[in-house]
Coordinates of C-alpha atoms and ligand atoms in Angstrom, one line a residue:
M495 CA -25.8 10.7 1.7
D496 CA -28.5 10.2 -0.9
F497 CA -26.7 8.1 -3.3
V498 CA -25.2 6.0 -0.3
K499 CA -29.0 5.3 0.7
K500 CA -29.7 4.4 -2.9
L501 CA -26.6 2.0 -3.1
K502 CA -27.9 0.4 0.2
Q503 CA -31.6 -0.1 -1.4
G504 CA -30.1 -1.4 -4.2
D505 CA -33.5 -1.0 -6.3
K506 CA -31.6 -0.5 -9.5
T507 CA -28.0 -0.6 -10.7
L508 CA -26.9 3.0 -10.4
F509 CA -24.3 4.5 -13.1
S510 CA -21.2 6.5 -11.9
F511 CA -17.9 7.9 -13.4
E512 CA -14.4 9.1 -12.3
I513 CA -12.7 12.0 -14.1
L514 CA -9.1 13.3 -13.8
P515 CA -8.5 17.1 -13.3
P516 CA -7.1 18.5 -16.6
L517 CA -3.3 19.0 -16.8
K518 CA -2.5 22.5 -15.5
G519 CA -2.9 25.1 -17.9
K520 CA -6.0 23.7 -19.7
S521 CA -9.4 24.9 -19.1
I522 CA -12.3 23.3 -17.1
Q523 CA -14.2 23.2 -20.5
S524 CA -12.3 20.1 -21.4
I525 CA -14.3 18.6 -17.7
Y526 CA -17.6 19.7 -18.9
D527 CA -16.9 18.4 -22.6
G528 CA -16.3 14.8 -20.8
I529 CA -19.3 15.1 -18.5
D530 CA -22.0 16.3 -21.0
P531 CA -22.1 13.2 -22.9
L532 CA -22.6 11.2 -19.9
L533 CA -25.4 13.2 -18.5
E534 CA -28.2 11.3 -20.0
F535 CA -27.5 8.2 -18.1
D536 CA -28.4 10.1 -15.0
P537 CA -24.9 9.7 -13.2
A538 CA -25.5 9.1 -9.4
F539 CA -22.1 10.6 -8.7
V540 CA -18.8 11.9 -10.2
N541 CA -15.6 11.1 -8.7
V542 CA -12.7 13.7 -9.2
T543 CA -9.1 12.1 -8.5
Y544 CA -6.3 13.5 -6.6
H545 CA -2.8 13.9 -8.0
R546 CA 0.1 14.3 -5.6
E547 CA 2.8 16.5 -6.5
E548 CA 5.7 15.1 -8.4
F549 CA 9.5 16.0 -7.8
I550 CA 11.9 17.0 -10.5
Y551 CA 15.4 17.9 -10.6
K552 CA 16.7 21.1 -12.3
K553 CA 20.5 21.5 -12.8
R554 CA 21.8 24.5 -11.4
E555 CA 25.2 26.2 -11.7
K556 CA 28.2 24.5 -10.4
G557 CA 26.5 21.0 -10.9
F558 CA 24.1 21.5 -8.2
L559 CA 20.4 20.0 -8.4
E560 CA 17.4 21.8 -7.3
K561 CA 14.6 19.8 -6.1
I562 CA 11.3 21.3 -7.4
A563 CA 7.7 19.9 -6.6
I564 CA 5.2 20.1 -9.4
K565 CA 1.3 19.6 -9.4
K566 CA 0.7 18.4 -13.0
R567 CA -3.3 18.0 -12.2
P568 CA -4.2 20.4 -9.8
G569 CA -7.8 21.5 -9.0
T570 CA -9.9 18.3 -7.5
V571 CA -11.8 20.5 -5.0
G572 CA -12.6 23.3 -7.5
I573 CA -14.0 20.7 -10.3
C574 CA -16.0 19.1 -7.8
A575 CA -17.6 22.5 -6.6
A576 CA -18.1 23.4 -10.3
I577 CA -20.1 20.0 -11.1
K578 CA -22.2 20.4 -8.1
N579 CA -22.8 24.2 -9.2
K580 CA -23.4 23.6 -12.8
Y581 CA -25.0 20.1 -12.9
N582 CA -26.3 19.3 -9.3
I583 CA -24.8 16.0 -9.3
E584 CA -23.2 14.6 -6.3
A585 CA -19.6 15.2 -6.9
V586 CA -17.0 12.8 -4.9
P587 CA -13.3 14.2 -4.4
H588 CA -10.7 11.8 -3.8
L589 CA -8.6 12.7 -0.7
I590 CA -5.2 11.0 0.2
C591 CA -3.0 10.5 3.1
G592 CA 0.5 11.3 1.0
G593 CA 1.4 14.7 1.3
F594 CA -0.8 15.9 4.1
N595 CA -0.3 16.1 7.8
K596 CA -3.7 15.5 9.7
E597 CA -4.0 19.4 10.2
E598 CA -3.8 20.0 6.2
T599 CA -6.5 17.1 5.9
E600 CA -8.8 18.6 8.7
N601 CA -8.5 21.9 6.8
A602 CA -9.3 20.2 3.2
L603 CA -12.4 18.6 5.0
I604 CA -13.5 21.8 6.3
D605 CA -13.3 23.4 2.6
L606 CA -15.3 20.6 1.5
H607 CA -17.7 20.8 4.2
F608 CA -18.3 24.7 3.8
L609 CA -18.7 23.8 -0.1
G610 CA -21.3 21.5 0.4
I611 CA -19.4 18.6 -0.8
N612 CA -20.2 15.6 1.7
N613 CA -18.6 12.8 0.0
V614 CA -15.2 11.7 -0.3
L615 CA -13.2 8.6 -1.2
A616 CA -10.6 8.4 1.6
L617 CA -7.3 6.7 0.2
R618 CA -3.6 6.4 1.2
G619 CA -2.3 7.3 -2.2
D620 CA 0.5 5.4 -3.9
P621 CA 4.3 6.0 -3.1
I622 CA 5.8 9.1 -5.0
K623 CA 8.2 7.9 -7.9
T624 CA 11.4 8.9 -6.0
E625 CA 10.1 6.5 -3.1
P626 CA 10.4 2.8 -2.8
H627 CA 7.5 2.5 -0.5
F628 CA 4.7 4.9 0.8
V629 CA 6.1 7.6 3.2
P630 CA 3.5 9.6 5.2
E631 CA 4.2 13.3 6.0
D632 CA 5.1 13.9 9.5
G633 CA 2.0 14.1 11.6
G634 CA 0.1 12.5 8.5
N635 CA -2.2 9.6 8.1
R636 CA -0.3 6.1 7.4
Y637 CA -3.4 4.2 5.7
A638 CA -6.4 4.7 4.7
V639 CA -8.3 3.2 7.8
D640 CA -6.5 6.3 9.6
L641 CA -8.1 8.8 7.4
V642 CA -11.5 7.2 7.7
E643 CA -11.0 7.7 11.5
Q644 CA -10.2 11.2 11.0
I645 CA -13.1 11.7 8.8
V646 CA -15.4 9.9 11.2
R647 CA -14.2 11.8 14.1
L648 CA -15.1 15.2 12.3
N649 CA -18.5 13.8 11.6
N650 CA -19.1 13.5 15.3
G651 CA -18.1 17.1 15.9
I652 CA -14.6 16.2 17.4
Y653 CA -11.8 18.8 15.6
M654 CA -8.2 18.2 16.4
D655 CA -7.8 21.0 18.7
P656 CA -9.2 19.9 21.9
N657 CA -10.2 23.5 23.0
I658 CA -12.7 23.5 20.3
E659 CA -16.1 23.5 22.1
N660 CA -19.7 22.7 20.6
A661 CA -17.9 22.2 17.0
T662 CA -20.2 21.7 13.9
P663 CA -20.2 18.2 13.0
T664 CA -19.4 17.5 9.4
N665 CA -21.6 14.9 7.3
F666 CA -19.2 13.0 4.9
S667 CA -20.4 9.8 3.4
I668 CA -16.9 7.8 2.9
G669 CA -16.0 5.5 0.3
V670 CA -12.8 3.5 0.2
A671 CA -11.0 1.4 -2.3
G672 CA -11.2 -2.5 -2.7
Y673 CA -9.0 -4.6 -5.1
P674 CA -10.5 -7.6 -6.3
E675 CA -7.1 -8.8 -7.3
K676 CA -5.2 -7.7 -4.4
H677 CA -3.4 -4.4 -3.4
F678 CA 0.1 -5.2 -4.6
E679 CA 1.5 -4.7 -1.2
A680 CA -0.8 -7.1 0.5
P681 CA 0.9 -10.4 1.4
N682 CA -2.3 -12.3 0.4
M683 CA -6.2 -11.7 -0.2
D684 CA -7.0 -12.6 3.2
A685 CA -4.6 -10.0 4.7
D686 CA -6.1 -7.3 2.4
I687 CA -9.6 -8.3 3.0
K688 CA -9.1 -8.0 6.7
R689 CA -7.3 -4.4 6.0
L690 CA -10.9 -3.5 3.9
K691 CA -12.9 -4.7 6.9
Q692 CA -10.9 -2.2 9.3
K693 CA -11.8 0.5 7.0
I694 CA -15.6 -0.4 6.9
D695 CA -15.4 -1.0 10.9
A696 CA -14.0 2.5 11.2
G697 CA -16.9 4.1 9.5
A698 CA -16.7 3.9 5.7
H699 CA -19.6 3.4 4.0
Y700 CA -19.0 1.8 0.8
I701 CA -16.4 0.2 -1.2
V702 CA -15.5 1.4 -5.0
T703 CA -13.1 -1.5 -6.6
Q704 CA -9.8 -1.3 -8.8
L705 CA -10.7 -1.8 -12.2
F706 CA -10.7 -5.5 -13.4
F707 CA -11.7 -7.3 -16.4
D708 CA -12.8 -10.6 -15.4
N709 CA -16.0 -10.9 -13.6
K710 CA -15.1 -13.8 -12.1
K711 CA -12.5 -12.2 -9.9
F712 CA -14.9 -9.7 -8.6
F713 CA -17.7 -12.1 -7.8
E714 CA -15.1 -14.2 -5.6
F715 CA -14.0 -10.5 -4.1
C716 CA -17.4 -10.0 -3.1
E717 CA -18.0 -13.6 -1.5
R718 CA -14.8 -13.1 0.4
C719 CA -15.7 -9.7 1.7
R720 CA -19.2 -11.2 2.6
A721 CA -17.6 -14.0 4.5
E722 CA -15.3 -11.7 6.3
G723 CA -18.6 -9.9 7.7
I724 CA -18.3 -6.9 5.3
E725 CA -21.7 -5.9 4.6
A726 CA -21.3 -2.5 2.7
P727 CA -22.1 -1.7 -0.9
I728 CA -19.2 -2.8 -3.3
I729 CA -19.1 -1.0 -6.6
P730 CA -17.4 -2.5 -9.2
G731 CA -15.0 -0.4 -11.1
I732 CA -15.0 -1.0 -15.0
K733 CA -12.6 0.6 -17.5
P734 CA -12.8 0.0 -21.5
I735 CA -9.6 -0.6 -23.1
E736 CA -9.0 2.2 -25.8
S737 CA -5.6 1.5 -27.2
L738 CA -3.1 -1.4 -27.8
R739 CA -0.9 0.4 -25.2
H740 CA -3.3 -0.5 -22.6
I741 CA -2.3 -4.3 -22.8
T742 CA 0.7 -3.5 -21.2
F743 CA 0.3 -0.4 -19.4
L744 CA -2.9 -1.3 -17.2
P745 CA -1.4 -4.6 -15.8
K746 CA 1.6 -2.6 -14.9
F747 CA 0.1 0.2 -13.4
F748 CA -2.8 -1.2 -11.8
N749 CA -1.4 -4.6 -11.0
I750 CA -4.1 -6.6 -12.7
D751 CA -4.3 -9.4 -15.4
L752 CA -6.1 -9.2 -18.7
P753 CA -8.1 -12.4 -19.5
V754 CA -6.5 -14.4 -22.4
E755 CA -9.6 -14.2 -24.4
L756 CA -9.6 -10.4 -24.2
T757 CA -5.9 -10.2 -25.2
N758 CA -6.3 -12.6 -28.1
A759 CA -9.4 -10.4 -29.6
L760 CA -7.1 -7.2 -28.9
Y761 CA -3.8 -8.8 -30.8
Q762 CA -5.9 -9.1 -34.1
C763 CA -7.1 -5.6 -34.1
K764 CA -5.6 -3.8 -36.9
T765 CA -6.4 -0.2 -35.7
N766 CA -7.0 1.8 -32.7
E767 CA -10.6 1.9 -33.8
D768 CA -10.7 -2.0 -33.6
V769 CA -9.2 -1.8 -30.5
R770 CA -12.0 0.6 -29.1
N771 CA -14.7 -1.5 -30.6
V772 CA -13.4 -4.8 -28.7
G773 CA -12.9 -3.0 -25.6
A774 CA -16.3 -1.5 -25.5
E775 CA -17.8 -4.9 -26.2
W776 CA -15.8 -6.5 -23.6
A777 CA -17.0 -3.8 -21.0
I778 CA -20.5 -4.0 -22.4
A779 CA -20.5 -7.8 -21.7
Q780 CA -19.0 -7.2 -18.2
S781 CA -21.7 -4.3 -17.4
K782 CA -24.6 -6.6 -18.3
E783 CA -23.5 -9.6 -16.5
L784 CA -22.9 -7.4 -13.4
I785 CA -26.2 -5.9 -13.5
E786 CA -27.8 -9.3 -13.8
A787 CA -25.9 -10.3 -10.6
G788 CA -27.4 -6.7 -8.9
V789 CA -24.4 -4.9 -8.1
P790 CA -25.7 -1.6 -6.6
C791 CA -23.7 0.5 -8.9
I792 CA -21.0 0.4 -11.9
H793 CA -18.2 3.2 -11.8
Y794 CA -16.7 3.6 -15.0
Y795 CA -13.0 4.8 -15.2
T796 CA -13.3 7.3 -18.1
M797 CA -9.6 8.6 -18.0
G798 CA -10.7 11.9 -19.7
K799 CA -12.4 10.0 -22.5
S800 CA -16.1 9.9 -22.4
K801 CA -17.0 8.6 -25.5
T802 CA -16.4 5.0 -25.1
V803 CA -18.3 4.9 -21.8
S804 CA -21.1 6.8 -23.4
K805 CA -21.3 4.0 -25.9
I806 CA -21.3 1.5 -23.1
A807 CA -23.8 3.1 -21.0
K808 CA -26.1 3.3 -24.2
S809 CA -26.2 -0.4 -24.7
T810 CA -26.4 -1.1 -21.1
F811 CA -28.4 1.3 -19.0
Ligands
LIG1234 P1 -4.9 1.1 2.3 O1 -6.6 0.8 2.5 O2 -4.1 2.3 3.3 O3 -4.0 -0.2 1.9 C1 -2.8 0.2 1.3 C2 -1.8 -1.2 1.9 O4 -1.7 -1.3 3.1 C3 -2.6 -2.3 1.3 O5 -1.9 -3.6 1.0 C4 -3.2 -3.0 2.6 O6 -3.6 -4.1 2.6 C5 -2.4 -2.4 3.8 N1 -3.0 -1.8 4.9 C6 -3.9 -1.3 5.1 N2 -3.9 -1.0 6.5 C7 -2.8 -1.4 7.1 C8 -2.4 -1.6 8.7 N3 -3.0 -1.0 9.6 N4 -1.2 -2.3 8.6 C9 -0.5 -2.7 7.9 N5 -0.8 -2.8 6.4 C10 -2.0 -2.3 5.9 N6 -4.3 7.4 -5.7 C11 -4.4 8.5 -5.6 O7 -3.0 9.1 -5.8 N7 -5.6 9.6 -6.5 C12 -6.5 8.8 -6.5 O8 -7.5 10.0 -7.0 C13 -6.8 7.7 -6.5 N8 -8.1 7.1 -6.8 C14 -8.3 5.7 -6.7 C15 -9.5 5.0 -6.8 C16 -10.0 4.0 -6.8 C17 -11.3 3.4 -6.9 C18 -8.9 3.0 -6.4 C19 -9.1 1.4 -6.2 C20 -7.6 3.6 -6.2 C21 -7.3 4.7 -6.3 N9 -6.0 5.3 -5.8 C22 -5.5 6.6 -6.0 C23 -4.8 4.5 -5.8 C24 -4.5 4.2 -4.3 O9 -4.2 5.5 -3.7 C25 -3.4 3.1 -4.1 O10 -3.8 2.0 -4.6 C26 -2.6 3.0 -2.8 O11 -1.7 2.2 -3.0 C27 -3.6 2.2 -1.9 O12 -4.6 3.0 -1.4 P2 -5.7 2.4 -0.4 O13 -6.7 3.6 0.0 O14 -6.2 1.2 -0.9 O15 -4.8 2.2 1.0

């Protein structure tokens, strides 16, 4: 719980970042190559995303279609163990409800516990592409709050099998997601923040936000959380824009807005290098203002590219 203690002490703004497992077939070296340039900023923790299976349909004889599950980015737990082993940095695997029943979740948590990985970001996960809305597994957790409750039970030594007595408790620190621009399914911000409060009341220790480009929205979100009685540390998530494609992709994928000032600057860019410079400058300005406001940590979404995050951190930390 070291970094959670530091978050709560709030002595100085910590630096952390998120990485994605490489596509299946690629080497773990790409992970190390992404982490190495960021070590000089003394990361408090590194998050590793979890990617659910996708379903594809293959044509078979006589017009039959075969449904095949594929995982494009496996390896979350292995990468976390490798990070701890190689760098001695806290690694935080993302754990989702989707695709797991509670028994499988418990077993995954036991694996993490045995590996000495004592931090998780507890998430629901998005609906898979072929489903219009999120469908939990039979006997699985429906909302992130249910997952938080399951982890807390394990932290109290309560396993699913009631016959297990004198069980070893786990010691997970639990992060959860927050949305400064509202989760896309929530009917309004009030309802979403009440749901967030439920996750904290259930035992989550801190909040990491969805990426955003307008600090005002983050500050308003924090105020509303505090007014609702949420006292847990709130870590802003920052992503630098790196290509013109992001202008349409990020709002669509993450349900967020880009400020007019930012898009105006991006539309004037002639090359991707120009775009990266504008994106980095924007993220630097955001980071400086957030540090000034005393946020406990800034969490950078690298999406596998650490060069720009390194440039931002050099100017900021
Ligand atoms: P929840 O907290 O369960 O909320 C989901 C929705 O349900 C919200 O609209 C909420 O208001 C509502 N709600 C919550 N509880 C209830 C209730 N009891 N009754 C009715 N409504 C309720 N996805 C991945 O697949 N892999 C990742 O690695 C990953 N990493 C992420 C990291 C961060 C920092 C963030 C912000 C998101 C990440 N996501 C990831 C995406 C996330 O899984 C999706 O945004 C998902 O749609 C919601 O997850 P959640 O944990 O916020 O869900």
